[in-house]
């Protein structure tokens, strides 16, 4: 199974203006560097490699599988907004689209399953025989929970304040306050 990003978030989790307000910088000389910190923080928190195991700002992903599961399929990177499509390679090698299926949420995690009385179709035996395209994330950056946004700003502030001392570790070893802010939103890695 694999995940591939189809459409990345259109915006960062926090803006340059928000980050500059956090670090009390009203100049422009360090804007490029601050933007680098914002990008690093996004990579640290968001997506398949992020510590939260979530999609934050709206993004589109493909989940590729060798076959359909026995019943329900758990989708990674909550929160799920919509399942755009479910396609598969049939036994004859032709790509088909599943016309109807159910999508549901369980404790904030999205799942899909066949309609009642139906089962998933048979696929060709091959890697990536099934592709589930889905849109995930809270929506706009402003809709991401305040605790996550505050933690992001704190990470950026810490990295800027302690450039040389913590540049290698500030994103990987957050302070206890950041940890407390992020803990409720951290989910188990998708395996």
PDB file of N, CA and C in Angstrom, residues 77-160:
ATOM      1  N   UNK A  77      -4.896   9.899   7.158  1.00  0.00           N
ATOM      2  CA  UNK A  77      -4.827  11.365   7.130  1.00  0.00           C
ATOM      3  C   UNK A  77      -6.159  12.065   7.398  1.00  0.00           C
ATOM      4  N   UNK A  78      -6.786  11.764   8.520  1.00  0.00           N
ATOM      5  CA  UNK A  78      -8.011  12.485   8.845  1.00  0.00           C
ATOM      6  C   UNK A  78      -7.736  13.970   9.064  1.00  0.00           C
ATOM      7  N   UNK A  79      -8.753  14.785   9.022  1.00  0.00           N
ATOM      8  CA  UNK A  79     -10.148  14.458   8.784  1.00  0.00           C
ATOM      9  C   UNK A  79     -10.447  14.300   7.290  1.00  0.00           C
ATOM     10  N   UNK A  80     -11.292  13.328   6.985  1.00  0.00           N
ATOM     11  CA  UNK A  80     -11.724  13.079   5.615  1.00  0.00           C
ATOM     12  C   UNK A  80     -12.782  14.104   5.235  1.00  0.00           C
ATOM     13  N   UNK A  81     -12.601  14.733   4.085  1.00  0.00           N
ATOM     14  CA  UNK A  81     -13.638  15.625   3.563  1.00  0.00           C
ATOM     15  C   UNK A  81     -14.561  14.866   2.617  1.00  0.00           C
ATOM     16  N   UNK A  82     -13.957  14.168   1.641  1.00  0.00           N
ATOM     17  CA  UNK A  82     -14.755  13.453   0.650  1.00  0.00           C
ATOM     18  C   UNK A  82     -13.879  12.396  -0.022  1.00  0.00           C
ATOM     19  N   UNK A  83     -14.516  11.297  -0.423  1.00  0.00           N
ATOM     20  CA  UNK A  83     -13.849  10.322  -1.283  1.00  0.00           C
ATOM     21  C   UNK A  83     -14.201  10.719  -2.710  1.00  0.00           C
ATOM     22  N   UNK A  84     -13.204  11.124  -3.467  1.00  0.00           N
ATOM     23  CA  UNK A  84     -13.424  11.606  -4.828  1.00  0.00           C
ATOM     24  C   UNK A  84     -13.744  10.465  -5.789  1.00  0.00           C
ATOM     25  N   UNK A  85     -13.004   9.355  -5.648  1.00  0.00           N
ATOM     26  CA  UNK A  85     -13.240   8.214  -6.532  1.00  0.00           C
ATOM     27  C   UNK A  85     -12.583   6.967  -5.960  1.00  0.00           C
ATOM     28  N   UNK A  86     -13.119   5.829  -6.373  1.00  0.00           N
ATOM     29  CA  UNK A  86     -12.524   4.531  -6.064  1.00  0.00           C
ATOM     30  C   UNK A  86     -12.426   3.804  -7.401  1.00  0.00           C
ATOM     31  N   UNK A  87     -11.206   3.531  -7.835  1.00  0.00           N
ATOM     32  CA  UNK A  87     -11.009   2.827  -9.098  1.00  0.00           C
ATOM     33  C   UNK A  87     -10.175   1.575  -8.855  1.00  0.00           C
ATOM     34  N   UNK A  88     -10.257   0.660  -9.802  1.00  0.00           N
ATOM     35  CA  UNK A  88      -9.528  -0.599  -9.663  1.00  0.00           C
ATOM     36  C   UNK A  88      -9.245  -1.173 -11.047  1.00  0.00           C
ATOM     37  N   UNK A  89      -8.269  -2.051 -11.096  1.00  0.00           N
ATOM     38  CA  UNK A  89      -7.957  -2.776 -12.321  1.00  0.00           C
ATOM     39  C   UNK A  89      -8.644  -4.133 -12.205  1.00  0.00           C
ATOM     40  N   UNK A  90      -9.588  -4.388 -13.117  1.00  0.00           N
ATOM     41  CA  UNK A  90     -10.340  -5.647 -13.028  1.00  0.00           C
ATOM     42  C   UNK A  90      -9.489  -6.829 -13.492  1.00  0.00           C
ATOM     43  N   UNK A  91     -10.042  -8.030 -13.374  1.00  0.00           N
ATOM     44  CA  UNK A  91      -9.300  -9.248 -13.708  1.00  0.00           C
ATOM     45  C   UNK A  91      -8.814  -9.249 -15.156  1.00  0.00           C
ATOM     46  N   UNK A  92      -9.488  -8.512 -16.020  1.00  0.00           N
ATOM     47  CA  UNK A  92      -9.088  -8.420 -17.423  1.00  0.00           C
ATOM     48  C   UNK A  92      -8.064  -7.335 -17.704  1.00  0.00           C
ATOM     49  N   UNK A  93      -7.660  -6.604 -16.655  1.00  0.00           N
ATOM     50  CA  UNK A  93      -6.654  -5.553 -16.835  1.00  0.00           C
ATOM     51  C   UNK A  93      -7.218  -4.200 -17.217  1.00  0.00           C
ATOM     52  N   UNK A  94      -8.536  -4.037 -17.126  1.00  0.00           N
ATOM     53  CA  UNK A  94      -9.189  -2.779 -17.491  1.00  0.00           C
ATOM     54  C   UNK A  94      -9.493  -1.980 -16.225  1.00  0.00           C
ATOM     55  N   UNK A  95      -9.172  -0.695 -16.251  1.00  0.00           N
ATOM     56  CA  UNK A  95      -9.461   0.161 -15.102  1.00  0.00           C
ATOM     57  C   UNK A  95     -10.950   0.480 -15.060  1.00  0.00           C
ATOM     58  N   UNK A  96     -11.549   0.234 -13.902  1.00  0.00           N
ATOM     59  CA  UNK A  96     -12.974   0.462 -13.685  1.00  0.00           C
ATOM     60  C   UNK A  96     -13.146   1.409 -12.499  1.00  0.00           C
ATOM     61  N   UNK A  97     -14.323   1.989 -12.392  1.00  0.00           N
ATOM     62  CA  UNK A  97     -14.650   2.850 -11.258  1.00  0.00           C
ATOM     63  C   UNK A  97     -15.777   2.211 -10.459  1.00  0.00           C
ATOM     64  N   UNK A  98     -15.624   2.197  -9.139  1.00  0.00           N
ATOM     65  CA  UNK A  98     -16.698   1.709  -8.274  1.00  0.00           C
ATOM     66  C   UNK A  98     -17.763   2.802  -8.243  1.00  0.00           C
ATOM     67  N   UNK A  99     -18.956   2.466  -8.700  1.00  0.00           N
ATOM     68  CA  UNK A  99     -20.008   3.471  -8.839  1.00  0.00           C
ATOM     69  C   UNK A  99     -20.624   3.880  -7.513  1.00  0.00           C
ATOM     70  N   UNK A 100     -20.717   2.947  -6.577  1.00  0.00           N
ATOM     71  CA  UNK A 100     -21.420   3.249  -5.338  1.00  0.00           C
ATOM     72  C   UNK A 100     -20.749   2.537  -4.169  1.00  0.00           C
ATOM     73  N   UNK A 101     -20.617   3.252  -3.084  1.00  0.00           N
ATOM     74  CA  UNK A 101     -20.025   2.729  -1.852  1.00  0.00           C
ATOM     75  C   UNK A 101     -20.458   3.641  -0.725  1.00  0.00           C
ATOM     76  N   UNK A 102     -20.233   3.221   0.490  1.00  0.00           N
ATOM     77  CA  UNK A 102     -20.586   4.039   1.647  1.00  0.00           C
ATOM     78  C   UNK A 102     -19.330   4.636   2.260  1.00  0.00           C
ATOM     79  N   UNK A 103     -19.461   5.864   2.690  1.00  0.00           N
ATOM     80  CA  UNK A 103     -18.397   6.542   3.422  1.00  0.00           C
ATOM     81  C   UNK A 103     -18.935   6.833   4.812  1.00  0.00           C
ATOM     82  N   UNK A 104     -18.123   6.582   5.823  1.00  0.00           N
ATOM     83  CA  UNK A 104     -18.557   6.900   7.181  1.00  0.00           C
ATOM     84  C   UNK A 104     -17.372   7.317   8.031  1.00  0.00           C
ATOM     85  N   UNK A 105     -17.689   7.933   9.147  1.00  0.00           N
ATOM     86  CA  UNK A 105     -16.695   8.452  10.079  1.00  0.00           C
ATOM     87  C   UNK A 105     -16.823   7.705  11.394  1.00  0.00           C
ATOM     88  N   UNK A 106     -15.688   7.302  11.936  1.00  0.00           N
ATOM     89  CA  UNK A 106     -15.682   6.645  13.238  1.00  0.00           C
ATOM     90  C   UNK A 106     -14.576   7.275  14.073  1.00  0.00           C
ATOM     91  N   UNK A 107     -14.973   8.002  15.101  1.00  0.00           N
ATOM     92  CA  UNK A 107     -14.017   8.692  15.977  1.00  0.00           C
ATOM     93  C   UNK A 107     -13.069   9.599  15.200  1.00  0.00           C
ATOM     94  N   UNK A 108     -13.605  10.287  14.204  1.00  0.00           N
ATOM     95  CA  UNK A 108     -12.810  11.242  13.449  1.00  0.00           C
ATOM     96  C   UNK A 108     -12.003  10.654  12.311  1.00  0.00           C
ATOM     97  N   UNK A 109     -12.093   9.357  12.086  1.00  0.00           N
ATOM     98  CA  UNK A 109     -11.352   8.696  11.006  1.00  0.00           C
ATOM     99  C   UNK A 109     -12.348   8.247   9.945  1.00  0.00           C
ATOM    100  N   UNK A 110     -12.019   8.477   8.667  1.00  0.00           N
ATOM    101  CA  UNK A 110     -12.903   8.117   7.573  1.00  0.00           C
ATOM    102  C   UNK A 110     -12.719   6.681   7.113  1.00  0.00           C
ATOM    103  N   UNK A 111     -13.827   6.061   6.738  1.00  0.00           N
ATOM    104  CA  UNK A 111     -13.827   4.694   6.217  1.00  0.00           C
ATOM    105  C   UNK A 111     -14.705   4.642   4.978  1.00  0.00           C
ATOM    106  N   UNK A 112     -14.428   3.675   4.109  1.00  0.00           N
ATOM    107  CA  UNK A 112     -15.349   3.351   3.022  1.00  0.00           C
ATOM    108  C   UNK A 112     -15.623   1.851   3.088  1.00  0.00           C
ATOM    109  N   UNK A 113     -16.807   1.474   2.621  1.00  0.00           N
ATOM    110  CA  UNK A 113     -17.181   0.062   2.571  1.00  0.00           C
ATOM    111  C   UNK A 113     -18.177  -0.115   1.426  1.00  0.00           C
ATOM    112  N   UNK A 114     -18.354  -1.355   0.992  1.00  0.00           N
ATOM    113  CA  UNK A 114     -19.344  -1.595  -0.063  1.00  0.00           C
ATOM    114  C   UNK A 114     -20.749  -1.261   0.439  1.00  0.00           C
ATOM    115  N   UNK A 115     -21.630  -0.986  -0.483  1.00  0.00           N
ATOM    116  CA  UNK A 115     -23.035  -0.783  -0.119  1.00  0.00           C
ATOM    117  C   UNK A 115     -23.579  -2.048   0.545  1.00  0.00           C
ATOM    118  N   UNK A 116     -24.638  -1.918   1.359  1.00  0.00           N
ATOM    119  CA  UNK A 116     -25.234  -3.103   1.996  1.00  0.00           C
ATOM    120  C   UNK A 116     -25.610  -4.160   0.954  1.00  0.00           C
ATOM    121  N   UNK A 117     -25.247  -5.395   1.241  1.00  0.00           N
ATOM    122  CA  UNK A 117     -25.550  -6.494   0.332  1.00  0.00           C
ATOM    123  C   UNK A 117     -24.572  -6.632  -0.820  1.00  0.00           C
ATOM    124  N   UNK A 118     -23.652  -5.697  -0.949  1.00  0.00           N
ATOM    125  CA  UNK A 118     -22.665  -5.740  -2.039  1.00  0.00           C
ATOM    126  C   UNK A 118     -21.301  -6.117  -1.470  1.00  0.00           C
ATOM    127  N   UNK A 119     -20.385  -6.397  -2.354  1.00  0.00           N
ATOM    128  CA  UNK A 119     -19.003  -6.647  -1.946  1.00  0.00           C
ATOM    129  C   UNK A 119     -18.087  -5.901  -2.908  1.00  0.00           C
ATOM    130  N   UNK A 120     -16.858  -5.771  -2.507  1.00  0.00           N
ATOM    131  CA  UNK A 120     -15.899  -5.113  -3.388  1.00  0.00           C
ATOM    132  C   UNK A 120     -15.671  -5.987  -4.623  1.00  0.00           C
ATOM    133  N   UNK A 121     -15.398  -5.384  -5.770  1.00  0.00           N
ATOM    134  CA  UNK A 121     -15.152  -6.180  -6.977  1.00  0.00           C
ATOM    135  C   UNK A 121     -13.805  -6.920  -6.909  1.00  0.00           C
ATOM    136  N   UNK A 122     -13.682  -7.918  -7.746  1.00  0.00           N
ATOM    137  CA  UNK A 122     -12.434  -8.672  -7.857  1.00  0.00           C
ATOM    138  C   UNK A 122     -11.449  -7.861  -8.692  1.00  0.00           C
ATOM    139  N   UNK A 123     -10.214  -7.846  -8.249  1.00  0.00           N
ATOM    140  CA  UNK A 123      -9.183  -7.079  -8.953  1.00  0.00           C
ATOM    141  C   UNK A 123      -8.161  -8.011  -9.588  1.00  0.00           C
ATOM    142  N   UNK A 124      -7.431  -7.458 -10.508  1.00  0.00           N
ATOM    143  CA  UNK A 124      -6.289  -8.166 -11.082  1.00  0.00           C
ATOM    144  C   UNK A 124      -5.235  -8.268  -9.987  1.00  0.00           C
ATOM    145  N   UNK A 125      -4.489  -9.351  -9.988  1.00  0.00           N
ATOM    146  CA  UNK A 125      -3.431  -9.518  -9.001  1.00  0.00           C
ATOM    147  C   UNK A 125      -2.239  -8.681  -9.459  1.00  0.00           C
ATOM    148  N   UNK A 126      -2.090  -7.533  -8.832  1.00  0.00           N
ATOM    149  CA  UNK A 126      -0.973  -6.640  -9.146  1.00  0.00           C
ATOM    150  C   UNK A 126      -0.864  -5.584  -8.055  1.00  0.00           C
ATOM    151  N   UNK A 127       0.304  -5.011  -7.970  1.00  0.00           N
ATOM    152  CA  UNK A 127       0.499  -3.913  -7.034  1.00  0.00           C
ATOM    153  C   UNK A 127      -0.335  -2.726  -7.515  1.00  0.00           C
ATOM    154  N   UNK A 128      -0.897  -1.989  -6.589  1.00  0.00           N
ATOM    155  CA  UNK A 128      -1.691  -0.797  -6.908  1.00  0.00           C
ATOM    156  C   UNK A 128      -2.901  -1.097  -7.795  1.00  0.00           C
ATOM    157  N   UNK A 129      -3.552  -2.213  -7.558  1.00  0.00           N
ATOM    158  CA  UNK A 129      -4.751  -2.550  -8.331  1.00  0.00           C
ATOM    159  C   UNK A 129      -5.934  -1.665  -7.948  1.00  0.00           C
ATOM    160  N   UNK A 130      -5.901  -1.113  -6.740  1.00  0.00           N
ATOM    161  CA  UNK A 130      -6.990  -0.267  -6.244  1.00  0.00           C
ATOM    162  C   UNK A 130      -6.434   1.119  -5.940  1.00  0.00           C
ATOM    163  N   UNK A 131      -7.141   2.147  -6.386  1.00  0.00           N
ATOM    164  CA  UNK A 131      -6.765   3.526  -6.070  1.00  0.00           C
ATOM    165  C   UNK A 131      -7.976   4.245  -5.491  1.00  0.00           C
ATOM    166  N   UNK A 132      -7.803   4.754  -4.285  1.00  0.00           N
ATOM    167  CA  UNK A 132      -8.838   5.558  -3.640  1.00  0.00           C
ATOM    168  C   UNK A 132      -8.322   6.991  -3.605  1.00  0.00           C
ATOM    169  N   UNK A 133      -8.982   7.864  -4.335  1.00  0.00           N
ATOM    170  CA  UNK A 133      -8.621   9.289  -4.315  1.00  0.00           C
ATOM    171  C   UNK A 133      -9.545   9.978  -3.324  1.00  0.00           C
ATOM    172  N   UNK A 134      -8.933  10.692  -2.382  1.00  0.00           N
ATOM    173  CA  UNK A 134      -9.736  11.342  -1.353  1.00  0.00           C
ATOM    174  C   UNK A 134      -9.179  12.720  -1.027  1.00  0.00           C
ATOM    175  N   UNK A 135     -10.067  13.579  -0.548  1.00  0.00           N
ATOM    176  CA  UNK A 135      -9.704  14.917  -0.103  1.00  0.00           C
ATOM    177  C   UNK A 135      -9.773  14.921   1.411  1.00  0.00           C
ATOM    178  N   UNK A 136      -8.711  15.427   2.021  1.00  0.00           N
ATOM    179  CA  UNK A 136      -8.618  15.422   3.478  1.00  0.00           C
ATOM    180  C   UNK A 136      -8.166  16.785   3.978  1.00  0.00           C
ATOM    181  N   UNK A 137      -8.349  17.002   5.271  1.00  0.00           N
ATOM    182  CA  UNK A 137      -7.934  18.249   5.903  1.00  0.00           C
ATOM    183  C   UNK A 137      -9.129  18.956   6.521  1.00  0.00           C
ATOM    184  N   UNK A 138      -8.813  19.938   7.341  1.00  0.00           N
ATOM    185  CA  UNK A 138      -9.865  20.696   8.027  1.00  0.00           C
ATOM    186  C   UNK A 138     -10.522  21.729   7.117  1.00  0.00           C
ATOM    187  N   UNK A 139      -9.939  21.990   5.969  1.00  0.00           N
ATOM    188  CA  UNK A 139     -10.413  23.042   5.080  1.00  0.00           C
ATOM    189  C   UNK A 139      -9.331  24.102   4.990  1.00  0.00           C
ATOM    190  N   UNK A 140      -9.723  25.353   5.073  1.00  0.00           N
ATOM    191  CA  UNK A 140      -8.760  26.457   5.064  1.00  0.00           C
ATOM    192  C   UNK A 140      -7.910  26.423   6.330  1.00  0.00           C
ATOM    193  N   UNK A 141      -6.747  27.049   6.269  1.00  0.00           N
ATOM    194  CA  UNK A 141      -5.854  27.093   7.435  1.00  0.00           C
ATOM    195  C   UNK A 141      -6.564  27.665   8.660  1.00  0.00           C
ATOM    196  N   UNK A 142      -7.440  28.612   8.442  1.00  0.00           N
ATOM    197  CA  UNK A 142      -8.154  29.232   9.565  1.00  0.00           C
ATOM    198  C   UNK A 142      -9.098  28.257  10.277  1.00  0.00           C
ATOM    199  N   UNK A 143      -9.425  27.134   9.644  1.00  0.00           N
ATOM    200  CA  UNK A 143     -10.319  26.143  10.240  1.00  0.00           C
ATOM    201  C   UNK A 143      -9.582  25.038  10.992  1.00  0.00           C
ATOM    202  N   UNK A 144      -8.258  25.010  10.884  1.00  0.00           N
ATOM    203  CA  UNK A 144      -7.459  24.036  11.634  1.00  0.00           C
ATOM    204  C   UNK A 144      -7.589  24.394  13.111  1.00  0.00           C
ATOM    205  N   UNK A 145      -7.746  23.406  13.988  1.00  0.00           N
ATOM    206  CA  UNK A 145      -7.907  23.714  15.414  1.00  0.00           C
ATOM    207  C   UNK A 145      -6.836  24.670  15.942  1.00  0.00           C
ATOM    208  N   UNK A 146      -7.281  25.584  16.788  1.00  0.00           N
ATOM    209  CA  UNK A 146      -6.403  26.625  17.327  1.00  0.00           C
ATOM    210  C   UNK A 146      -5.189  26.039  18.040  1.00  0.00           C
ATOM    211  N   UNK A 147      -5.338  24.910  18.703  1.00  0.00           N
ATOM    212  CA  UNK A 147      -4.205  24.298  19.404  1.00  0.00           C
ATOM    213  C   UNK A 147      -3.097  23.906  18.438  1.00  0.00           C
ATOM    214  N   UNK A 148      -3.459  23.392  17.275  1.00  0.00           N
ATOM    215  CA  UNK A 148      -2.456  23.013  16.277  1.00  0.00           C
ATOM    216  C   UNK A 148      -1.785  24.256  15.720  1.00  0.00           C
ATOM    217  N   UNK A 149      -2.573  25.272  15.417  1.00  0.00           N
ATOM    218  CA  UNK A 149      -2.002  26.510  14.867  1.00  0.00           C
ATOM    219  C   UNK A 149      -1.085  27.185  15.882  1.00  0.00           C
ATOM    220  N   UNK A 150      -1.486  27.208  17.154  1.00  0.00           N
ATOM    221  CA  UNK A 150      -0.642  27.800  18.190  1.00  0.00           C
ATOM    222  C   UNK A 150       0.654  27.010  18.340  1.00  0.00           C
ATOM    223  N   UNK A 151       0.566  25.691  18.338  1.00  0.00           N
ATOM    224  CA  UNK A 151       1.773  24.863  18.425  1.00  0.00           C
ATOM    225  C   UNK A 151       2.706  25.145  17.251  1.00  0.00           C
ATOM    226  N   UNK A 152       2.139  25.320  16.062  1.00  0.00           N
ATOM    227  CA  UNK A 152       2.952  25.639  14.885  1.00  0.00           C
ATOM    228  C   UNK A 152       3.690  26.961  15.078  1.00  0.00           C
ATOM    229  N   UNK A 153       2.987  27.957  15.568  1.00  0.00           N
ATOM    230  CA  UNK A 153       3.625  29.257  15.814  1.00  0.00           C
ATOM    231  C   UNK A 153       4.700  29.150  16.888  1.00  0.00           C
ATOM    232  N   UNK A 154       4.450  28.352  17.912  1.00  0.00           N
ATOM    233  CA  UNK A 154       5.452  28.165  18.970  1.00  0.00           C
ATOM    234  C   UNK A 154       6.692  27.453  18.426  1.00  0.00           C
ATOM    235  N   UNK A 155       6.502  26.473  17.555  1.00  0.00           N
ATOM    236  CA  UNK A 155       7.641  25.784  16.937  1.00  0.00           C
ATOM    237  C   UNK A 155       8.478  26.750  16.110  1.00  0.00           C
ATOM    238  N   UNK A 156       7.804  27.582  15.339  1.00  0.00           N
ATOM    239  CA  UNK A 156       8.520  28.568  14.527  1.00  0.00           C
ATOM    240  C   UNK A 156       9.255  29.546  15.428  1.00  0.00           C
ATOM    241  N   UNK A 157       8.582  30.042  16.465  1.00  0.00           N
ATOM    242  CA  UNK A 157       9.217  30.973  17.399  1.00  0.00           C
ATOM    243  C   UNK A 157      10.440  30.377  18.054  1.00  0.00           C
ATOM    244  N   UNK A 158      10.356  29.126  18.464  1.00  0.00           N
ATOM    245  CA  UNK A 158      11.490  28.456  19.092  1.00  0.00           C
ATOM    246  C   UNK A 158      12.647  28.296  18.118  1.00  0.00           C
ATOM    247  N   UNK A 159      12.337  27.926  16.888  1.00  0.00           N
ATOM    248  CA  UNK A 159      13.389  27.752  15.886  1.00  0.00           C
ATOM    249  C   UNK A 159      14.079  29.072  15.565  1.00  0.00           C
ATOM    250  N   UNK A 160      13.317  30.152  15.483  1.00  0.00           N
ATOM    251  CA  UNK A 160      13.911  31.462  15.195  1.00  0.00           C
ATOM    252  C   UNK A 160      14.747  31.943  16.373  1.00  0.00           C
TER     253      UNK A 160
END
